[in-house]
Amino acid sequence: MTQQTPTAAMPAHTTVGEVLAGQVIAVTGADQGYGRTVSAALARAGASVVLIGNNSETLAAAASQLEHAGGTAVPIKADVGVPLDWLSAQTRILDIYGSLHGIVHLADKRAHAEFTMLSENEWMDLFNCNVKSSVAIAQIIRRRLPGTWLTIIGPHTDERGLHVHPQRGAVQGLVENAHRENLRLNLLLPSRASSSDDTLDRPLSNAVMALAAPGMASLRGNVIEVPLPPLPKLRVQEDYPL
């Protein structure tokens, strides 16, 4: 059942920087889009953030930015669409920190073509990035870290095309039935793609933070639509003849 964005209850004496203190949280796709925004929010809340992605340079730059802002961040290059890559990244996190409390997984890759024009290669790329990776991460944490929570950011609700539904449905089914394996999984569905503006994308970060809060450990199996403010329209300057 789709729900509204949850709000985490915080004690009056708790500051923002203390909310996730002591937690180690990995974020996939952390060097761009929602991954970068969510990573920054988690770091501000006191978590040690592991930035995971495919580009070493952009990951290092993102980690450096968080460190300069007073956070704690470590970049790890890995293709989470490949289970062995994720397993290797997870092992390295445990080597560095000794624990991994939670994972925020970006499973929101969008198609560049309409359904009728979608090639087999692009469909398989979408499937690997959004569905296969989600199942693989859940399977590996169940085997090795059953107490680790997983929050998936899934395909945006404004995306059109028949190909979106089997992806979203597969991830939703995974989340809603994860309790059968005693896993703490939740799914967030943002209303649009990332704006790369922390202010405009803050509702999604707030939802991630709410689910990550220690007091929300009982929340699992939720599919939550996250409404976001629309992107500002760009003004096109008209050229007038002299």
mmCIF file of N, CA, C and O in Angstrom, residues 6-10 18-27 38 41-43 45-47 49 101-104 147-152 184-186 188 204-220 224:
data_model
loop_
_atom_site.group_PDB
_atom_site.id
_atom_site.type_symbol
_atom_site.label_atom_id
_atom_site.label_comp_id
_atom_site.label_asym_id
_atom_site.label_seq_id
_atom_site.Cartn_x
_atom_site.Cartn_y
_atom_site.Cartn_z
ATOM 1 N N PRO A 6 6.836 9.786 5.706
ATOM 2 C CA PRO A 6 6.824 9.743 7.149
ATOM 3 C C PRO A 6 7.648 10.866 7.747
ATOM 4 O O PRO A 6 8.541 11.413 7.111
ATOM 5 N N THR A 7 7.375 11.218 8.980
ATOM 6 C CA THR A 7 8.150 12.214 9.697
ATOM 7 C C THR A 7 8.742 11.564 10.925
ATOM 8 O O THR A 7 8.026 10.980 11.731
ATOM 9 N N ALA A 8 10.052 11.642 11.081
ATOM 10 C CA ALA A 8 10.708 11.018 12.216
ATOM 11 C C ALA A 8 10.506 11.855 13.458
ATOM 12 O O ALA A 8 10.694 13.075 13.441
ATOM 13 N N ALA A 9 10.117 11.208 14.538
ATOM 14 C CA ALA A 9 9.973 11.904 15.807
ATOM 15 C C ALA A 9 11.327 11.986 16.475
ATOM 16 O O ALA A 9 11.989 10.975 16.691
ATOM 17 N N MET A 10 11.788 13.200 16.834
ATOM 18 C CA MET A 10 13.074 13.372 17.475
ATOM 19 C C MET A 10 12.872 13.993 18.851
ATOM 20 O O MET A 10 12.073 14.925 19.012
ATOM 21 N N GLU A 18 23.285 14.873 15.838
ATOM 22 C CA GLU A 18 23.341 13.698 16.698
ATOM 23 C C GLU A 18 22.413 12.586 16.236
ATOM 24 O O GLU A 18 22.523 11.463 16.709
ATOM 25 N N VAL A 19 21.512 12.883 15.329
ATOM 26 C CA VAL A 19 20.460 11.934 14.973
ATOM 27 C C VAL A 19 21.016 10.592 14.517
ATOM 28 O O VAL A 19 20.533 9.538 14.934
ATOM 29 N N LEU A 20 22.018 10.601 13.656
ATOM 30 C CA LEU A 20 22.574 9.361 13.104
ATOM 31 C C LEU A 20 24.024 9.140 13.528
ATOM 32 O O LEU A 20 24.744 8.378 12.883
ATOM 33 N N ALA A 21 24.445 9.797 14.603
ATOM 34 C CA ALA A 21 25.815 9.640 15.076
ATOM 35 C C ALA A 21 26.110 8.172 15.378
ATOM 36 O O ALA A 21 25.311 7.478 15.997
ATOM 37 N N GLY A 22 27.250 7.703 14.890
ATOM 38 C CA GLY A 22 27.650 6.325 15.124
ATOM 39 C C GLY A 22 27.193 5.355 14.062
ATOM 40 O O GLY A 22 27.640 4.199 14.043
ATOM 41 N N GLN A 23 26.310 5.794 13.159
ATOM 42 C CA GLN A 23 25.846 4.907 12.098
ATOM 43 C C GLN A 23 26.767 4.984 10.882
ATOM 44 O O GLN A 23 27.242 6.054 10.516
ATOM 45 N N VAL A 24 26.987 3.833 10.264
ATOM 46 C CA VAL A 24 27.713 3.755 8.994
ATOM 47 C C VAL A 24 26.678 3.437 7.923
ATOM 48 O O VAL A 24 25.989 2.410 8.003
ATOM 49 N N ILE A 25 26.551 4.330 6.940
ATOM 50 C CA ILE A 25 25.512 4.182 5.919
ATOM 51 C C ILE A 25 26.145 4.285 4.536
ATOM 52 O O ILE A 25 26.871 5.243 4.248
ATOM 53 N N ALA A 26 25.879 3.321 3.687
ATOM 54 C CA ALA A 26 26.369 3.337 2.309
ATOM 55 C C ALA A 26 25.287 3.892 1.393
ATOM 56 O O ALA A 26 24.099 3.600 1.578
ATOM 57 N N VAL A 27 25.691 4.690 0.424
ATOM 58 C CA VAL A 27 24.770 5.263 -0.555
ATOM 59 C C VAL A 27 25.292 4.928 -1.941
ATOM 60 O O VAL A 27 26.433 5.258 -2.283
ATOM 61 N N VAL A 38 21.285 12.978 -0.855
ATOM 62 C CA VAL A 38 21.035 12.139 0.315
ATOM 63 C C VAL A 38 22.314 11.947 1.128
ATOM 64 O O VAL A 38 22.293 11.999 2.365
ATOM 65 N N ALA A 41 22.930 14.949 3.292
ATOM 66 C CA ALA A 41 21.996 15.013 4.425
ATOM 67 C C ALA A 41 22.402 14.032 5.520
ATOM 68 O O ALA A 41 22.364 14.363 6.716
ATOM 69 N N LEU A 42 22.783 12.827 5.135
ATOM 70 C CA LEU A 42 23.196 11.827 6.119
ATOM 71 C C LEU A 42 24.460 12.262 6.847
ATOM 72 O O LEU A 42 24.584 12.075 8.064
ATOM 73 N N ALA A 43 25.407 12.843 6.111
ATOM 74 C CA ALA A 43 26.649 13.312 6.730
ATOM 75 C C ALA A 43 26.363 14.436 7.715
ATOM 76 O O ALA A 43 26.952 14.486 8.810
ATOM 77 N N ALA A 45 23.800 14.770 9.443
ATOM 78 C CA ALA A 45 23.133 14.179 10.608
ATOM 79 C C ALA A 45 24.081 13.332 11.453
ATOM 80 O O ALA A 45 23.655 12.714 12.419
ATOM 81 N N GLY A 46 25.352 13.292 11.071
ATOM 82 C CA GLY A 46 26.345 12.627 11.904
ATOM 83 C C GLY A 46 26.748 11.239 11.470
ATOM 84 O O GLY A 46 27.582 10.602 12.124
ATOM 85 N N ALA A 47 26.163 10.723 10.388
ATOM 86 C CA ALA A 47 26.521 9.377 9.929
ATOM 87 C C ALA A 47 27.871 9.391 9.220
ATOM 88 O O ALA A 47 28.276 10.399 8.630
ATOM 89 N N VAL A 49 29.425 8.215 6.041
ATOM 90 C CA VAL A 49 28.789 7.882 4.768
ATOM 91 C C VAL A 49 29.807 7.252 3.818
ATOM 92 O O VAL A 49 30.904 7.786 3.629
ATOM 93 N N HIS A 101 25.416 -0.175 9.096
ATOM 94 C CA HIS A 101 24.080 -0.113 9.693
ATOM 95 C C HIS A 101 22.970 -0.022 8.652
ATOM 96 O O HIS A 101 21.867 -0.543 8.870
ATOM 97 N N GLY A 102 23.245 0.674 7.539
ATOM 98 C CA GLY A 102 22.187 0.847 6.558
ATOM 99 C C GLY A 102 22.720 1.145 5.169
ATOM 100 O O GLY A 102 23.886 1.518 4.986
ATOM 101 N N ILE A 103 21.835 0.972 4.183
ATOM 102 C CA ILE A 103 22.169 1.218 2.783
ATOM 103 C C ILE A 103 21.035 1.994 2.143
ATOM 104 O O ILE A 103 19.859 1.643 2.318
ATOM 105 N N VAL A 104 21.378 3.034 1.415
ATOM 106 C CA VAL A 104 20.416 3.741 0.568
ATOM 107 C C VAL A 104 20.799 3.422 -0.868
ATOM 108 O O VAL A 104 21.881 3.799 -1.327
ATOM 109 N N GLY A 147 21.047 -7.696 10.039
ATOM 110 C CA GLY A 147 20.535 -6.561 10.816
ATOM 111 C C GLY A 147 20.629 -5.231 10.088
ATOM 112 O O GLY A 147 20.167 -4.206 10.595
ATOM 113 N N THR A 148 21.201 -5.222 8.890
ATOM 114 C CA THR A 148 21.383 -3.973 8.130
ATOM 115 C C THR A 148 20.096 -3.609 7.394
ATOM 116 O O THR A 148 19.490 -4.449 6.745
ATOM 117 N N TRP A 149 19.680 -2.337 7.497
ATOM 118 C CA TRP A 149 18.472 -1.902 6.797
ATOM 119 C C TRP A 149 18.816 -1.447 5.374
ATOM 120 O O TRP A 149 19.952 -1.066 5.088
ATOM 121 N N LEU A 150 17.796 -1.511 4.510
ATOM 122 C CA LEU A 150 17.960 -1.106 3.110
ATOM 123 C C LEU A 150 16.775 -0.239 2.701
ATOM 124 O O LEU A 150 15.621 -0.671 2.786
ATOM 125 N N THR A 151 17.065 0.989 2.304
ATOM 126 C CA THR A 151 16.057 1.887 1.745
ATOM 127 C C THR A 151 16.350 2.063 0.263
ATOM 128 O O THR A 151 17.446 2.488 -0.111
ATOM 129 N N ILE A 152 15.374 1.718 -0.570
ATOM 130 C CA ILE A 152 15.542 1.801 -2.022
ATOM 131 C C ILE A 152 14.808 3.023 -2.544
ATOM 132 O O ILE A 152 13.654 3.263 -2.184
ATOM 133 N N ARG A 184 14.742 -5.538 6.866
ATOM 134 C CA ARG A 184 14.124 -4.217 7.015
ATOM 135 C C ARG A 184 14.338 -3.427 5.726
ATOM 136 O O ARG A 184 15.331 -2.751 5.541
ATOM 137 N N LEU A 185 13.375 -3.541 4.811
ATOM 138 C CA LEU A 185 13.421 -2.848 3.526
ATOM 139 C C LEU A 185 12.255 -1.891 3.414
ATOM 140 O O LEU A 185 11.139 -2.187 3.857
ATOM 141 N N ASN A 186 12.506 -0.721 2.809
ATOM 142 C CA ASN A 186 11.468 0.249 2.491
ATOM 143 C C ASN A 186 11.774 0.850 1.119
ATOM 144 O O ASN A 186 12.928 0.858 0.681
ATOM 145 N N LEU A 188 11.118 4.214 -1.471
ATOM 146 C CA LEU A 188 10.700 5.594 -1.685
ATOM 147 C C LEU A 188 10.568 5.847 -3.178
ATOM 148 O O LEU A 188 11.460 5.498 -3.950
ATOM 149 N N LEU A 204 12.820 14.329 -0.163
ATOM 150 C CA LEU A 204 13.310 12.963 -0.306
ATOM 151 C C LEU A 204 14.385 12.670 0.739
ATOM 152 O O LEU A 204 14.379 11.606 1.373
ATOM 153 N N SER A 205 15.296 13.619 0.939
ATOM 154 C CA SER A 205 16.320 13.437 1.971
ATOM 155 C C SER A 205 15.679 13.278 3.345
ATOM 156 O O SER A 205 16.116 12.453 4.155
ATOM 157 N N ASN A 206 14.633 14.064 3.614
ATOM 158 C CA ASN A 206 13.941 13.962 4.899
ATOM 159 C C ASN A 206 13.321 12.577 5.085
ATOM 160 O O ASN A 206 13.325 12.022 6.192
ATOM 161 N N ALA A 207 12.761 12.018 4.002
ATOM 162 C CA ALA A 207 12.165 10.683 4.085
ATOM 163 C C ALA A 207 13.230 9.629 4.370
ATOM 164 O O ALA A 207 13.023 8.717 5.177
ATOM 165 N N VAL A 208 14.386 9.752 3.706
ATOM 166 C CA VAL A 208 15.491 8.829 3.960
ATOM 167 C C VAL A 208 15.931 8.920 5.410
ATOM 168 O O VAL A 208 16.149 7.905 6.097
ATOM 169 N N MET A 209 16.057 10.155 5.916
ATOM 170 C CA MET A 209 16.492 10.376 7.296
ATOM 171 C C MET A 209 15.493 9.786 8.274
ATOM 172 O O MET A 209 15.872 9.198 9.292
ATOM 173 N N ALA A 210 14.214 9.938 7.986
ATOM 174 C CA ALA A 210 13.184 9.406 8.876
ATOM 175 C C ALA A 210 13.286 7.894 8.980
ATOM 176 O O ALA A 210 13.212 7.321 10.072
ATOM 177 N N LEU A 211 13.482 7.220 7.851
ATOM 178 C CA LEU A 211 13.585 5.766 7.858
ATOM 179 C C LEU A 211 14.889 5.288 8.495
ATOM 180 O O LEU A 211 14.951 4.175 9.028
ATOM 181 N N ALA A 212 15.927 6.126 8.450
ATOM 182 C CA ALA A 212 17.226 5.749 9.014
ATOM 183 C C ALA A 212 17.292 5.947 10.516
ATOM 184 O O ALA A 212 18.156 5.355 11.182
ATOM 185 N N ALA A 213 16.414 6.762 11.067
ATOM 186 C CA ALA A 213 16.453 7.074 12.494
ATOM 187 C C ALA A 213 16.311 5.799 13.323
ATOM 188 O O ALA A 213 15.463 4.956 13.030
ATOM 189 N N PRO A 214 17.141 5.623 14.353
ATOM 190 C CA PRO A 214 17.086 4.406 15.176
ATOM 191 C C PRO A 214 15.693 4.123 15.736
ATOM 192 O O PRO A 214 15.296 2.961 15.861
ATOM 193 N N GLY A 215 14.932 5.160 16.040
ATOM 194 C CA GLY A 215 13.603 4.973 16.599
ATOM 195 C C GLY A 215 12.591 4.436 15.611
ATOM 196 O O GLY A 215 11.466 4.079 15.989
ATOM 197 N N MET A 216 12.962 4.374 14.325
ATOM 198 C CA MET A 216 12.048 3.894 13.287
ATOM 199 C C MET A 216 12.383 2.470 12.838
ATOM 200 O O MET A 216 11.979 2.047 11.756
ATOM 201 N N ALA A 217 13.095 1.726 13.651
ATOM 202 C CA ALA A 217 13.540 0.382 13.266
ATOM 203 C C ALA A 217 12.382 -0.562 12.972
ATOM 204 O O ALA A 217 12.551 -1.553 12.256
ATOM 205 N N SER A 218 11.195 -0.268 13.492
ATOM 206 C CA SER A 218 10.054 -1.160 13.258
ATOM 207 C C SER A 218 9.412 -0.944 11.895
ATOM 208 O O SER A 218 8.590 -1.759 11.454
ATOM 209 N N LEU A 219 9.775 0.139 11.193
ATOM 210 C CA LEU A 219 9.194 0.413 9.881
ATOM 211 C C LEU A 219 9.856 -0.471 8.826
ATOM 212 O O LEU A 219 11.061 -0.399 8.610
ATOM 213 N N ARG A 220 9.054 -1.264 8.154
ATOM 214 C CA ARG A 220 9.565 -2.120 7.078
ATOM 215 C C ARG A 220 8.420 -2.466 6.146
ATOM 216 O O ARG A 220 7.254 -2.466 6.535
ATOM 217 N N ILE A 224 6.484 4.289 -0.238
ATOM 218 C CA ILE A 224 6.116 5.662 0.098
ATOM 219 C C ILE A 224 6.362 6.588 -1.089
ATOM 220 O O ILE A 224 7.495 6.716 -1.557
#
